[in-house]
Every structure is written in structure tokens, then in C-alpha cells.
Coordinates of C-alpha atoms in Angstrom, one line a residue:
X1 CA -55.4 -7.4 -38.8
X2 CA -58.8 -7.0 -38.3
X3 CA -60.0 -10.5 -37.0
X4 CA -56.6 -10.0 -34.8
X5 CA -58.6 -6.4 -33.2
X6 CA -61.8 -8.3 -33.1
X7 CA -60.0 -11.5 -31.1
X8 CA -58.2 -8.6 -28.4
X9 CA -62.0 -6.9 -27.7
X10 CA -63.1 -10.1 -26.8
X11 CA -60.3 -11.2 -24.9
X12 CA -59.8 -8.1 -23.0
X13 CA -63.6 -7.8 -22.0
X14 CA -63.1 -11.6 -20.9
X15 CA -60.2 -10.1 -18.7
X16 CA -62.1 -8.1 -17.1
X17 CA -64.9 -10.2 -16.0
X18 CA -62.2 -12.8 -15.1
X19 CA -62.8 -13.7 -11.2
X20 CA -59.0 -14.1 -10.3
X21 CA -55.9 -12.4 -11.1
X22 CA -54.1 -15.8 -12.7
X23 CA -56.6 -15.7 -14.6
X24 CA -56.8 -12.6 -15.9
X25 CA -52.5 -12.6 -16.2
X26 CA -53.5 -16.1 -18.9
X27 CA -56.1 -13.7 -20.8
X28 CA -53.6 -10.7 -20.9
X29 CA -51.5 -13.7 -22.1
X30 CA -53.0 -14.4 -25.4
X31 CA -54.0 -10.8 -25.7
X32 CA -50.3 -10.0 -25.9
X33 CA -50.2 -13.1 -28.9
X34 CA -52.8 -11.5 -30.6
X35 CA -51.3 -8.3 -30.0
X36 CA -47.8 -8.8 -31.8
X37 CA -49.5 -11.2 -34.4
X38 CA -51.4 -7.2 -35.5
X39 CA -48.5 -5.6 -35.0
X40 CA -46.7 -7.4 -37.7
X41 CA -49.2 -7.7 -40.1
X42 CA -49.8 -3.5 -39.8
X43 CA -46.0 -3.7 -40.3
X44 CA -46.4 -5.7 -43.1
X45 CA -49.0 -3.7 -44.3
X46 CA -47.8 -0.3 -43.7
X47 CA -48.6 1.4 -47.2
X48 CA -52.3 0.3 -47.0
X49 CA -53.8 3.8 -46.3
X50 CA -57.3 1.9 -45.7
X51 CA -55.6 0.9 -42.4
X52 CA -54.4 3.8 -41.3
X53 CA -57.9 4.8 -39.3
X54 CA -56.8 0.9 -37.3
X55 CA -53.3 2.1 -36.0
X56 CA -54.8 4.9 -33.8
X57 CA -57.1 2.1 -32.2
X58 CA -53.8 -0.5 -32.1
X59 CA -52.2 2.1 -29.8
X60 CA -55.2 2.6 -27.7
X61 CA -55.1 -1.3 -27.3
X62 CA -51.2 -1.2 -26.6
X63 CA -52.0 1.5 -23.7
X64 CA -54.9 -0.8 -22.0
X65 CA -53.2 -3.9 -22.0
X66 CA -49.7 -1.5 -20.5
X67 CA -52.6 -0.2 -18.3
X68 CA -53.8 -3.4 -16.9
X69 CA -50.6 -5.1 -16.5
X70 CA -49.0 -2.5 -14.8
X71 CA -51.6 -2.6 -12.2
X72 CA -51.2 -6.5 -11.9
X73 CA -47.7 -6.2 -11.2
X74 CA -47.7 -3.9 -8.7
X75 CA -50.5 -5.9 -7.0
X76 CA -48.6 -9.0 -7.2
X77 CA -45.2 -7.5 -6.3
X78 CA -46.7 -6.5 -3.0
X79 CA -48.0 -9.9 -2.4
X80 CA -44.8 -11.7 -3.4
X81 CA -46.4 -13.9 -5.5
X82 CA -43.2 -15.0 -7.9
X83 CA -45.5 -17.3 -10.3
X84 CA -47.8 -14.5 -11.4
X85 CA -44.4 -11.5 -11.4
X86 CA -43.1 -14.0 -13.8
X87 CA -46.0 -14.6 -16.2
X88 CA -46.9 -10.8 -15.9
X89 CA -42.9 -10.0 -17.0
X90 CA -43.2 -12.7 -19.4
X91 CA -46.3 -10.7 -20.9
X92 CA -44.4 -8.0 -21.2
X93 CA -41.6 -9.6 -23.5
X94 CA -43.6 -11.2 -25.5
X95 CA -45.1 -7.4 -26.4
X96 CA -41.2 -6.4 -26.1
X97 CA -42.0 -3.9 -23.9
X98 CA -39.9 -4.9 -20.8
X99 CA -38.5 -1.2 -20.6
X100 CA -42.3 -0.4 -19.9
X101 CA -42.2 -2.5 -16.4
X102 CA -38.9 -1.5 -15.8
X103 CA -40.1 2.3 -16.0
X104 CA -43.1 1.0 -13.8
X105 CA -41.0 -0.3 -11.4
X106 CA -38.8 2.6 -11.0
X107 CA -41.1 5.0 -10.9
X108 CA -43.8 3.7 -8.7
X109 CA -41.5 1.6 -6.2
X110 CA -37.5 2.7 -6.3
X111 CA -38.5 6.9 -6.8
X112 CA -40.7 7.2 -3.5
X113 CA -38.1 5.1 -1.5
X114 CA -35.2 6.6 -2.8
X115 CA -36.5 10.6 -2.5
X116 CA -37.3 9.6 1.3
X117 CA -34.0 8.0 1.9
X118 CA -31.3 10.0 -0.6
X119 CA -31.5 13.6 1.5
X120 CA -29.5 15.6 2.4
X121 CA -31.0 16.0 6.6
X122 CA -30.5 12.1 6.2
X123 CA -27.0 12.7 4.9
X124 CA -25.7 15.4 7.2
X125 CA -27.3 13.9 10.0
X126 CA -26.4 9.5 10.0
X127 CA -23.5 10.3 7.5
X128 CA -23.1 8.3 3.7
X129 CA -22.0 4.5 5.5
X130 CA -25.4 4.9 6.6
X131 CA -27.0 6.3 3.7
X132 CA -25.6 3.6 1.5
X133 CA -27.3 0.8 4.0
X134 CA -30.2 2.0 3.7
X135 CA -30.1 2.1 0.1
X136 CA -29.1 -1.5 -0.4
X137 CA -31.8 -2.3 1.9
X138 CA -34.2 -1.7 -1.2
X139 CA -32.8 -4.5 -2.9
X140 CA -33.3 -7.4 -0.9
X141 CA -37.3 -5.8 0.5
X142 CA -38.2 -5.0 -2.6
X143 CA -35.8 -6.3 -5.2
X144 CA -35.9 -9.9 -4.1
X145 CA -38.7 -11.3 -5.7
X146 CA -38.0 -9.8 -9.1
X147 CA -34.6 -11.0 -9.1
X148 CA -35.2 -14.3 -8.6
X149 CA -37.9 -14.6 -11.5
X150 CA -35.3 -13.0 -13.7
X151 CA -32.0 -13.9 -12.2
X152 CA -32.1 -17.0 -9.9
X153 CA -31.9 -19.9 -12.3
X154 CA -31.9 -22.8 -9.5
X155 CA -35.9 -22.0 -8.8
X156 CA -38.6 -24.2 -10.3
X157 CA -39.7 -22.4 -13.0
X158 CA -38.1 -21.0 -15.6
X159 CA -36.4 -18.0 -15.4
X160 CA -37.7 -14.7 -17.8
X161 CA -34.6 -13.2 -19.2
X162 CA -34.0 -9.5 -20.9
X163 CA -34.5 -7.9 -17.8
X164 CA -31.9 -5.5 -15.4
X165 CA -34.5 -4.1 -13.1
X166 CA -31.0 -3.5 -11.1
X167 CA -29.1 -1.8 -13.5
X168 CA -32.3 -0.3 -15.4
X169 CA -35.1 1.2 -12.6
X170 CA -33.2 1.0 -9.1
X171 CA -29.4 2.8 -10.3
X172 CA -31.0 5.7 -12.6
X173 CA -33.3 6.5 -9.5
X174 CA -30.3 6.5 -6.8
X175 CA -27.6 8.8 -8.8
X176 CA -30.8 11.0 -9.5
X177 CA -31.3 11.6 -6.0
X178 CA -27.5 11.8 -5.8
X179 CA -27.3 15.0 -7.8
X180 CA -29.3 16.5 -5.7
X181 CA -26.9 16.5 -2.4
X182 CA -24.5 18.6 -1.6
X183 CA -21.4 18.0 -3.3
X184 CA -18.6 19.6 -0.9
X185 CA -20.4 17.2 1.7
X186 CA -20.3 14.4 -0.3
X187 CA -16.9 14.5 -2.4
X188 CA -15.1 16.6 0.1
X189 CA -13.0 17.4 -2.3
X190 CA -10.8 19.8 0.5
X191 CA -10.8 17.1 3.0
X192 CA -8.5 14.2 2.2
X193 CA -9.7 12.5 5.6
X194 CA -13.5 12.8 5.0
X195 CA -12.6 12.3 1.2
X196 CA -11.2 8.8 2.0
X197 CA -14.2 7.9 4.3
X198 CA -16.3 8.7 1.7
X199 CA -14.7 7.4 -1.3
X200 CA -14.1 4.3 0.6
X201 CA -17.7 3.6 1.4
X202 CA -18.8 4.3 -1.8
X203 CA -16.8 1.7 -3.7
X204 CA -18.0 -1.0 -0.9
X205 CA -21.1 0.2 -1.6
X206 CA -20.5 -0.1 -5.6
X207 CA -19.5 -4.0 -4.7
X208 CA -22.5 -5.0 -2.8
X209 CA -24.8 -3.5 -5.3
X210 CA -22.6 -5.5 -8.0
X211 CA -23.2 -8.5 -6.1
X212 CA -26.9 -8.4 -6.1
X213 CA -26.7 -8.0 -9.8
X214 CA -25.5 -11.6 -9.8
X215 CA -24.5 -12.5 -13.8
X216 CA -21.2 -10.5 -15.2
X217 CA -23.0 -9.4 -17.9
X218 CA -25.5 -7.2 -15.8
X219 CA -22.5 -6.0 -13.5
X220 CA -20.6 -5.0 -17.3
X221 CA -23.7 -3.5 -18.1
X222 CA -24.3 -1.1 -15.1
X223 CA -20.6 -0.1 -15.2
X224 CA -21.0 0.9 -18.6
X225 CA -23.8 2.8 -17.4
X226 CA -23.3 6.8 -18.4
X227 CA -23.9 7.6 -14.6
X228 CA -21.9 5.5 -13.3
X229 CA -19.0 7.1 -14.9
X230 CA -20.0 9.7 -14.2
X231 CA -20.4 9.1 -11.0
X232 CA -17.2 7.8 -10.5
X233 CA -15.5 11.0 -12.1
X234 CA -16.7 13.4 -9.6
X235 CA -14.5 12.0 -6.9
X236 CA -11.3 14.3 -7.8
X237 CA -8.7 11.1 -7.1
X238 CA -5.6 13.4 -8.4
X239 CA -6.8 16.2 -6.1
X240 CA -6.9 13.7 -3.3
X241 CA -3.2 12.5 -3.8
X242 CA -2.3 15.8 -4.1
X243 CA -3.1 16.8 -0.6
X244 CA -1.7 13.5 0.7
X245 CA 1.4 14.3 -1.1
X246 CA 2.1 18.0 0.4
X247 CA 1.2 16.5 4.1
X248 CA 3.2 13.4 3.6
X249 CA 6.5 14.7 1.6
X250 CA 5.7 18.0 3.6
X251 CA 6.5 16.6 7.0
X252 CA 9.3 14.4 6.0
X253 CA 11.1 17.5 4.3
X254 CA 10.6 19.2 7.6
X255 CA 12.7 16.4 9.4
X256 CA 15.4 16.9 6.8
X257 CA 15.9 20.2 8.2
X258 CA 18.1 18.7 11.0
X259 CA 19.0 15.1 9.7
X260 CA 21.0 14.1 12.7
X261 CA 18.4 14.8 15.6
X262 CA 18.0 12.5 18.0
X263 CA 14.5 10.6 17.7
X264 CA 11.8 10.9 21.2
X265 CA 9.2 8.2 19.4
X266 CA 10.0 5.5 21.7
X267 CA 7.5 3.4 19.7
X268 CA 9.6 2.7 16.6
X269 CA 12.8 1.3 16.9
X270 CA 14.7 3.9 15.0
X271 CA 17.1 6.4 17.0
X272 CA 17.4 9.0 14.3
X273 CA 14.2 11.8 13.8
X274 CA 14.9 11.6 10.2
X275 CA 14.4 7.6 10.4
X276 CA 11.5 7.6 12.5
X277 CA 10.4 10.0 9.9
X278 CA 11.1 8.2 6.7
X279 CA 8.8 5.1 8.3
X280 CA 6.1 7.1 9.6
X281 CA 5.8 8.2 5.9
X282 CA 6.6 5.5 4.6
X283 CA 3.8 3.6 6.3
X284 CA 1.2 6.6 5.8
X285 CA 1.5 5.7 1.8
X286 CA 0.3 2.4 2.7
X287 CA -2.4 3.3 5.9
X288 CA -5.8 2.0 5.5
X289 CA -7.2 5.6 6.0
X290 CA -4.8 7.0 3.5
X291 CA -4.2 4.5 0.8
X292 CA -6.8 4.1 -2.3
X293 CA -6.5 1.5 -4.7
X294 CA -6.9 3.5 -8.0
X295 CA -3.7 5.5 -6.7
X296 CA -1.1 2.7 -6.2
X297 CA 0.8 3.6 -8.9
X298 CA 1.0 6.9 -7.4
X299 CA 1.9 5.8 -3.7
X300 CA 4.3 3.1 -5.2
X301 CA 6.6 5.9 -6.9
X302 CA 5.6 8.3 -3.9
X303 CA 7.4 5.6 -1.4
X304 CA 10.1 5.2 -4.1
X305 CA 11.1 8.9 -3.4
X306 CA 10.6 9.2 0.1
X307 CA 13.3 6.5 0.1
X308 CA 15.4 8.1 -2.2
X309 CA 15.5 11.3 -0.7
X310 CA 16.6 10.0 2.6
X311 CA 19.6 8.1 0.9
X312 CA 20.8 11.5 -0.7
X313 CA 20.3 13.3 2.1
X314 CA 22.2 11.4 4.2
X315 CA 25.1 11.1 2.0
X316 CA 25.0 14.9 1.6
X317 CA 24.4 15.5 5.5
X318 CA 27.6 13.0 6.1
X319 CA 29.6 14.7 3.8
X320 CA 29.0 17.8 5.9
X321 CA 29.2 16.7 9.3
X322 CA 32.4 16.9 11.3
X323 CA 31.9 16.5 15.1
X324 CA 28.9 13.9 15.5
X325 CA 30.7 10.6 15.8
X326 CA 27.2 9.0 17.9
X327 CA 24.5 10.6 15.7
X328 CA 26.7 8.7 12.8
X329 CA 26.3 5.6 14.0
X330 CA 23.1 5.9 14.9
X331 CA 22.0 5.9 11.7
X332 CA 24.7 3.0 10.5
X333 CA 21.8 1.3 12.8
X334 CA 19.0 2.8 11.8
X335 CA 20.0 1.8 7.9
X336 CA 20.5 -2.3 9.6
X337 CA 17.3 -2.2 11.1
X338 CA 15.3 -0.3 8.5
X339 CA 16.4 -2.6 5.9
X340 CA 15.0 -6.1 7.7
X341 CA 11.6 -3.5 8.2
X342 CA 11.0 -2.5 4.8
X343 CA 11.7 -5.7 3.2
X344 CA 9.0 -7.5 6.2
X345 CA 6.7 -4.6 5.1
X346 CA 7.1 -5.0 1.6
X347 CA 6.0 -8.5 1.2
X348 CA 3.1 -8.5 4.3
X349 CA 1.4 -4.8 3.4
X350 CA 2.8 -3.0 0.2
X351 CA 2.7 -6.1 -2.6
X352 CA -1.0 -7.3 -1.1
X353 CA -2.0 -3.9 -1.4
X354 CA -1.2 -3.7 -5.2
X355 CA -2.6 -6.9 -6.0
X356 CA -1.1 -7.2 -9.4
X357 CA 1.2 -10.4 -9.3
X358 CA 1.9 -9.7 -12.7
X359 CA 4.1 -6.3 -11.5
X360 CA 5.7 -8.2 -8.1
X361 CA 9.2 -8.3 -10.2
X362 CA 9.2 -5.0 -11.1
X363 CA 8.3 -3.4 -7.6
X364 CA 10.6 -5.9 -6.1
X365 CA 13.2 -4.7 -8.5
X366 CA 12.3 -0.9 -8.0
X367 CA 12.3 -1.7 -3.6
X368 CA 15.8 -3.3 -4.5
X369 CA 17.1 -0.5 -5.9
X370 CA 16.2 1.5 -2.6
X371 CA 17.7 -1.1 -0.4
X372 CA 20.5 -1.0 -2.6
X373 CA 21.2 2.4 -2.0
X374 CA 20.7 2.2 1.8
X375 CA 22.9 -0.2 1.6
X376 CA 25.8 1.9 0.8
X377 CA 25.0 4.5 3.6
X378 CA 27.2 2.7 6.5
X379 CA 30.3 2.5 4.5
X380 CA 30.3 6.2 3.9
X381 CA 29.1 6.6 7.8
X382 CA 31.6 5.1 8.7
X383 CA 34.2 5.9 6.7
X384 CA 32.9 9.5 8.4
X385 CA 33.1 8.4 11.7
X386 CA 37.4 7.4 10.5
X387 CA 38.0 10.6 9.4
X388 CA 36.2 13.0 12.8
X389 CA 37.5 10.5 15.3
X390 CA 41.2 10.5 13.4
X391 CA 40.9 14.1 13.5
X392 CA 40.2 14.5 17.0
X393 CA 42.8 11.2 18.3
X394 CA 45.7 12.8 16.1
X395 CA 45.4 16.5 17.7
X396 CA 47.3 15.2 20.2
X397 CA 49.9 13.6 18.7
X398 CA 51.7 17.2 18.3
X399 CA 53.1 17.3 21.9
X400 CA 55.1 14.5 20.8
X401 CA 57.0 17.4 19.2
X402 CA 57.6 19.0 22.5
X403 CA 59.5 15.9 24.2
X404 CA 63.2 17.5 23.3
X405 CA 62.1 20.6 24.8
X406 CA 61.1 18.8 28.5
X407 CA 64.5 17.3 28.1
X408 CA 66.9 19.1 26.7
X409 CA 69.3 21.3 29.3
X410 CA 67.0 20.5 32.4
X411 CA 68.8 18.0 34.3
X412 CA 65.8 15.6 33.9
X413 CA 66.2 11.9 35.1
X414 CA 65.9 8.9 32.0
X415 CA 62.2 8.4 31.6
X416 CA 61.0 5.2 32.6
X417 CA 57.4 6.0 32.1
X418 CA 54.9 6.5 29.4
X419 CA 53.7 10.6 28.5
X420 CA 50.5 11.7 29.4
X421 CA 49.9 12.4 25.7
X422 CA 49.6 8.6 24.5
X423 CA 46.2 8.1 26.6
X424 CA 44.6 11.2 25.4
X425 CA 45.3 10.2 21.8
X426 CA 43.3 7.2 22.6
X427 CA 40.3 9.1 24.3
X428 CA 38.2 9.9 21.7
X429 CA 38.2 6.2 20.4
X430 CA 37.6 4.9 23.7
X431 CA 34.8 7.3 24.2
X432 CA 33.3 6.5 21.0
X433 CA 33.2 2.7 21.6
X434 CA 32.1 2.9 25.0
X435 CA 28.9 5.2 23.7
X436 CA 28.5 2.9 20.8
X437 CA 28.5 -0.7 22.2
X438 CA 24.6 -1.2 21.8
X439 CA 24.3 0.6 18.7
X440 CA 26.9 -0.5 16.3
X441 CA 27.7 -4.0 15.5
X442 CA 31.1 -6.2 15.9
X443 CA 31.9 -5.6 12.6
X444 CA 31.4 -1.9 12.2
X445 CA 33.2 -1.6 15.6
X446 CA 35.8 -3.3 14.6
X447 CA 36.1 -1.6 11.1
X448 CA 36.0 1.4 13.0
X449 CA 38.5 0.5 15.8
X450 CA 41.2 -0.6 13.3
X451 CA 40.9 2.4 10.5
X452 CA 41.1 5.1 13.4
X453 CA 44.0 2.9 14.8
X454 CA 45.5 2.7 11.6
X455 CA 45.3 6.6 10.9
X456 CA 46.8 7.3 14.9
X457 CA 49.7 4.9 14.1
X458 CA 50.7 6.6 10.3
X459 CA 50.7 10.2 11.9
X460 CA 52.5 9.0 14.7
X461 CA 55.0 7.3 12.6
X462 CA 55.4 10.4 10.3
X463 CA 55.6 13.0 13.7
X464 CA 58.1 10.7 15.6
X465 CA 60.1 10.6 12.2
X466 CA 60.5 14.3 12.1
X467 CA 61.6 14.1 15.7
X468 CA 63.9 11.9 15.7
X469 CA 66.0 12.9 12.3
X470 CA 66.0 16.8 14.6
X471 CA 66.9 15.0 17.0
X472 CA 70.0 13.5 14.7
X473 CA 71.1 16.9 13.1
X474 CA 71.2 18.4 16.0
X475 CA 72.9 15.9 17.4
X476 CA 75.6 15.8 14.5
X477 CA 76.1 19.4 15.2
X478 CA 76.9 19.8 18.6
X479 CA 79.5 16.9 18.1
X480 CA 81.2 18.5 15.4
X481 CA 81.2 22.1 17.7
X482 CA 82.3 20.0 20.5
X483 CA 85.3 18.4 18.4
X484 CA 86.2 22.1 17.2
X485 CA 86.6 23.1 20.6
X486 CA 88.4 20.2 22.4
X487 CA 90.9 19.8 19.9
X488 CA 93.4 22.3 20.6
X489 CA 93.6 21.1 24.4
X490 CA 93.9 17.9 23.0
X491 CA 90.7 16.8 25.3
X492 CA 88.5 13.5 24.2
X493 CA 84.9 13.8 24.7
X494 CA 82.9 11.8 27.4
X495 CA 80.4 9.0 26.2
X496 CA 77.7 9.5 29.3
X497 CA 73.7 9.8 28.9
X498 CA 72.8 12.5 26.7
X499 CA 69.6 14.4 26.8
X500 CA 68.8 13.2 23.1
X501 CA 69.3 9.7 24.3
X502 CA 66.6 10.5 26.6
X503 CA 64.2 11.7 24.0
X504 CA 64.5 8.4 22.3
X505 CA 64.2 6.6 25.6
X506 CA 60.8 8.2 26.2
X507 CA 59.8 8.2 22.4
X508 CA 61.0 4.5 22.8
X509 CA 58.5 3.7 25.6
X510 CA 55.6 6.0 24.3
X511 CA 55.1 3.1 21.4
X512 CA 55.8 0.8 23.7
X513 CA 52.8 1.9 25.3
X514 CA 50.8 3.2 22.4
X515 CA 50.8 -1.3 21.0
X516 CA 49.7 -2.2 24.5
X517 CA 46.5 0.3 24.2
X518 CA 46.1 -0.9 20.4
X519 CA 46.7 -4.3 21.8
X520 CA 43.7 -3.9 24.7
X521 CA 41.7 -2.7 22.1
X522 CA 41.8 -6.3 20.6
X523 CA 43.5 -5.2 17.7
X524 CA 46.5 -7.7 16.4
X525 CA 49.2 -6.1 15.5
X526 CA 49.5 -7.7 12.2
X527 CA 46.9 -5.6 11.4
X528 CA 48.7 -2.6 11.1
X529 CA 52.2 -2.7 9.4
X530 CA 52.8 0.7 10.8
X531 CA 52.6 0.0 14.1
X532 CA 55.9 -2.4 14.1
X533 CA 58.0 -0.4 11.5
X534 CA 56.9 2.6 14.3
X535 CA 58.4 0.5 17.0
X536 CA 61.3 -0.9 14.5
X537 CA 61.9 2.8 14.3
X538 CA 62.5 4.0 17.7
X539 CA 64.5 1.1 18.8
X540 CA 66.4 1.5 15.9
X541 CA 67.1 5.2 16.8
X542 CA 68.1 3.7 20.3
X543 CA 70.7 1.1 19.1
X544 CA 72.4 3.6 16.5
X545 CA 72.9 6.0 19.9

């Protein structure tokens, strides 16, 4: 231990007269040898007391050669000279103090840059994108030279390991400075906009500090880092979602209010408000400015009930509605269109924005589900559309009942044309499908054609029934009156045109007429059974007369 104090004394006073600073860095060198060959001997020798006057003076030795080192390698980190950073750091671990340099560097290099940079005028005034630039700037001005004696393992020399100036000296110094900015500013915790801006920037500014810090085990290492964490927990992510929640669910609720408004966005392709409202929505889940990736679990099940609301409200608005036959099918078309949309948008933005191939099935499968149950929206729609337009076709199937009144006892000529009534019955329809014929498809206008068809023809069938068996009793009773009365003269009765034979005559030609409308309407009469036991019926009714 002693010759080992004796060797430093020399060595260090040889440091000092040394005429360069290579030089001195090989002295310091073997002073740093020496250094740790006392250090373990005085280990070895702790219960010596005889020694215990030596361990004062090993710790006034440990200080000078800290002393002298420090100041080389703040001398030769200014003059970039890589050869004599890396013996200097090399120094250093052979004494095992590379926390020393690393507090060296931090506090006489990162500190001064980071206080002048990290303020809160600098904040307020160029905004954090701009604060975070000028942070990373540090690294490659002042980082560069360190990282490639410790990090950069395709120089010449070899690399000196058991450093992290990165993780060690340059992070501690920037969340420092970072507690003392104002927080509302900076987390904008009430602000989901400024929030996202912020949040945003900060984790690309987390990745291109990560990237300087090269190996995997540095960036595990800094993200273990208690400040980091706690860095990270300070922007309020549920909070965030929160917000977006209430303005996104808000404003679709809103449209709910009124499900079958007509749309004004002429930008998307839906006609329905509530449609135009779903996507919007829909699409905000997923917006660059909204979106974050530590919520996707959270947007995935938010989109999952945006969709699911519109499905149930729209079978509950459908099972209300009873006059609009166009705002009905405007949404059979939203439903086709939205349904080719969602499925483009799920594969090209939603999946690439969860990044977790692992869970494709299982978002596929939940998505499905939605689709499923859009799916099953027309049939009811138009179903709907069946029943109002029935409704309205069949109110005027009642003046059929009033043809044996127009006839009966007022002299009126044989009909040989068809009653007003027949074309009104067919208005609606007509109406419909003209105001329809870019909004529905073939199929659902021919669905919709044939059931409303079908329900004209069965009520028609049922009225002209009634009419016609009145017709027969109270044809059966005036012959039997009549026979009562002619048979004491012994008179016959007369076998001209009755006025019951004219009610069937213009019943007769009313069908006739109805299958040529049902027939223009490109309808085939196979089609509907009804429609040719109908006309079985009147001209049956005929023949019997």
C-alpha cells in the first residue's frame, strides 16, 4: 500500500510537468493502475488500524486524479479529439468511476444548455415541436463524439463500454428543466386539441432520442428510467379520451334527435344526416389529430358503438315511422354504400392504425358483427316502406264499395270504362318509384313493387268479395219480392240488363284494368296468385248473371 502511494506521488508530479496532454492522459493512466492496485490491498487490509492515517490521504489522491481528469476531458471534448475522450473514459473505468464523468458531463455541458433552452418564454413563445428540436440538437453538437467512443463499434479503435452518457447525464438534466414549466401549458390537460399536439410531439421526440441511444439495451435502460415514467404519466391519456368521447358520441347523439333528416354535406355520399353523421364520427376515431396509439383499444370499442347505436336506432326510428316512404329508402342506400365504405376504411386506415396483426381476426370479427347488423336494416326498411305505401294505395280501394250506389236506380248506361279509383290506388306506388329510381336498386324496387302490389290485390280481392256476395243477396231478394208479386196476375218476369249486372260489368273491367297497371309496372302476373283468382272472380260473378 505504501510503495503503491509512493509510485502515484511520483507519477502524478510527472503528470504535471508532462508537456502534452496525451501525455499526461498515459501518466494519469498508470496512476489509475496504481490507484486500484491500493485500493485493494487497503480493502484487504481494512482491520490494520496502523493504516487508517493512509485512507484519508487515498481519498485526497482519488479527488486529484477526478480533479485532473475532469479538466482533460472537458478540454478534449471541446477539441473533438475522440483518441484522448476515449483513453480519458477509459481512465475512468479502470478507477470504476464512470458515474464521476458522467456527472461531469451533465453538469458542466448538458445543465447550462438545457436551463437556456428548457424555458418557459422559449416554450410559450416557438411552442414544444420547437423546444424538442432544439433539445435533440445537443446530441449530435455535443453528444457525437462521446457516442462514438462508447457506442459506434465500426471506428478504429476500440470502443469503451459501461457508459450511457445518454440515458445517464443528458435525460436527468432535460426532465429537470421539464418540472419546471408550466404544466397546463404543457399537458393541456383541458385541451384535447393542444393535448394531441403535444402529446404527439413528445413521443416523436421520445423516438429520436431513442435512436441516438443506438443499442436496445441503453433504449431498455432509459425507459426504465424513474423519470421517464414518470414522465409519461403526467399526460392524463384517460382524461384525453374522455373529452374526445363527449364531443364525438356527443354530436352523433345530437343527430339522432331527428334520424330521418335529409343530409346538406354534399361532400360524402350519404343522403341521410344521421349517416353523414355516423362517418364523420366514425372517421374522427381514427383522424390523425384525434387518434393516439396508447388508446386504440379505446377508439376500437368507441367505433364499435357508434356503429351499434346507429343500427338500433334505426330499427327503432323504422318501427315508428309511418309517412316517409323517400327518407326510408334513403337510408336502404345509405346502409349499401356505407357498408362497401367501412369495409375500404377498415382494411386501408383502422387495422394499420392498430398495428397488432396478431388481433386482425378479432377486429375483423368484431367490424363483422357491425356489418352484420347493418345488413339487416334494408329488409326491415323496406318491409316499412310495404306497409306506409299499402296503407296509403289501399285507402282508396273503399270507393269500390260505392259502385252499387252510382248504379243502382239511376238510369246509368253499361260501363265500358275503367273508375277513376283504380289509378289513384296506384299513385302512391308510382310516386314512390318515380322519386326512388336513383336511390334504390333493381332489386329493392322490385321487392318493393311486388309486396305493395301484392297487398293492393289481397284487399281488393277481399272488398270486391263483400261487394259482390251484397250484390247477390240483394239480388236473391228482390227476385223472390218480385215472384210474390207477379204471381197472382200470373205475369213472368223480364230477363233485360239489370243494374247489378252493371256493377259487375264495371267491377269486371276495374281488374281488367287494375292487371294492365300491375302489368306496366313489369310485374308478371304469376307473381301474384291473387291477382287471377280476383279476375277468376269477377268474371265468374258475370257468367253466373
Amino acid at each position: 500500500v505504501l510503495e503503491g502511494l509512493e509510485k502515484i506521488d511520483s507519477l502524478q508530479n510527472s503528470a504535471f510537468q508532462a508537456d502534452s496532454v496525451l501525455k499526461q492522459i498515459e501518466i494519469l493512466e498508470k496512476v489509475a493502475v496504481a490507484f486500484n492496485s491500493v485500493q485493494f490491498h487497503m480493502n484487504q487490509l481494512s482491520e490494520v488500524k496502523k493504516l487508517d492515517h493512509k485512507r484519508a490521504e487515498v481519498l485526497t489522491v482519488s479527488s486529484s486524479i477526478e480533479t485532473r481528469l475532469e479538466s482533460l476531458f472537458l478540454e478534449c471534448l471541446s477539441s473533438h479529439e475522440q483518441e484522448k475522450i476515449s483513453r480519458i473514459l477509459h481512465t475512468y473505468a479502470i478507477m470504476g468511476k464512470e458515474n464521476i464523468v458522467e456527472n461531469c458531463f451533465s453538469k458542466s455541458v448538458v445543465r447550462p444548455f438545457m436551463r437556456k433552452v428548457i424555458t418557459q418564454g422559449n416554450l410559450s413563445r416557438n411552442g414544444l415541436i420547437k423546444l424538442y428540436k432544439d433539445i435533440l440538437s445537443f446530441i449530435p453538437d455535443h453528444c457525437s463524439d462521446l457516442l462514438t467512443v462508447t457506442c459506434n463499434k465500426t471506428r478504429h479503435f476500440e470502443v469503451v463500454p459501461g457508459y450511457d452518457f445518454l440515458v445517464n447525464a443528458v435525460w436527468p438534466e432535460i426532465m429537470l428543466c421539464f418540472d419546471y414549466l408550466d404544466s397546463v401549458t404543457l399537458y393541456s390537460p383541458g385541451d384535447p386539441k393542444l393535448f394531441h399536439q403535444n402529446y404527439t410531439s413528445t413521443m416523436n421526440f421520445l423516438h429520436q432520442f431513442e435512436q441516438y441511444c443506438i443499442e436496445n439495451a441503453t433504449i431498455n435502460k432509459l425507459r426504465n428510467h424513474s423519470s421517464y415514467y414518470e414522465f409519461l404519466k403526467k399526460w392524463n391519456l384517460d382524461l384525453y379520451f374522455q373529452v374526445r368521447f363527449q364531443e364525438i358520441a356527443g354530436a352523433f347523439e345530437t343527430s339522432l334527435i331527428k334520424p330521418f333528416d335529409k343530409s346538406e354535406n354534399d361532400k360524402l355520399p350519404y343522403l341521410l344526416n344521421i349517416t353523414c353523421s355516423l362517418w364523420a364520427n366514425l372517421c374522427l376515431c381514427w383522424d390523425d389529430n384525434v387518434f393516439l396509439s396508447p388508446l386504440k383499444s379505446q377508439f376500437f370499442m368507441l367505433s364499435l358503438q357508434l356503429l351499434s347505436r346507429y343500427c338500433n336506432l334505426s330499427f327503432s326510428a323504422l318501427i315508428q315511422e309511418t309517412e316517409k316512404c323517400l327518407e326510408i329508402a334513403m337510408l336502404m342506400k345509405d346502409i349499401e354504400v356505407l357498408k362497401k365504405e367501412f369495409k375500404r376504411y377498415l382494411s386501408a386506415t383502422i387495422l394499420p392504425k392498430i398495428n397488432v396483426e396478431s388481433m386482425n381476426s378479432t377486429i375483423d370479427e368484431a367490424f363483422q358483427d357491425g356489418i352484420d347488423l347493418l345488413s339487416k336494416i334494408p329488409l326491415k326498411a323496406a318491409d316499412c316502406v310495404v306497409f306506409i305505401l299499402t296503407s296509403r294505395c289501399t285507402g282508396h280501394l273503399k270507393l269500390i264499395s260505392d259502385i252499387p250506389r252510382l248504379y243502382r236506380r239511376t238510369n246509368r248506361e253499361m260501363p265500358v270504362k275503367p273508375s277513376t279509383y283504380v289509378s289513384l290506388v296506384f299513385a302512391p306506388l308510382n310516386e314512390f318509384l318515380e322519386g326512388t329510381k336513383t336511390i334504390l336498386s333493381k332489386e329493392w324496387t322490385d321487392f318493393c313493387k311486388l309486396e305493395v302490389t301484392r297487398g293492393i290485390v289481397s284487399q281488393c280481392t277481399a272488398i270486391v268479395q263483400d261487394v259482390l256476395t251484397s250484390i247477390k243477396k240483394m239480388e236473391d231478394s228482390l227476385k223472390i219480392l218480385k215472384r210474390a208479386r207477379d204471381k197472382p196476375s200470373g205475369q213472368s218476369t223480364g230477363s233485360g240488363v239489370t243494374d247489378d249486372d252493371k256493377i259487375r260489368r264495371q267491377l269486371a273491367i276495374d281488374v281488367q284494368h287494375l292487371k294492365e297497371i300491375v302489368s306496366n309496372l313489369g310485374i308478371k302476373s304469376d307473381k301474384i296468385i291473387s291477382l287471377e283468382e280476383l279476375s277468376k272472380l269477377v268474371l265468374n260473378a258475370e257468367r253466373v248473371s
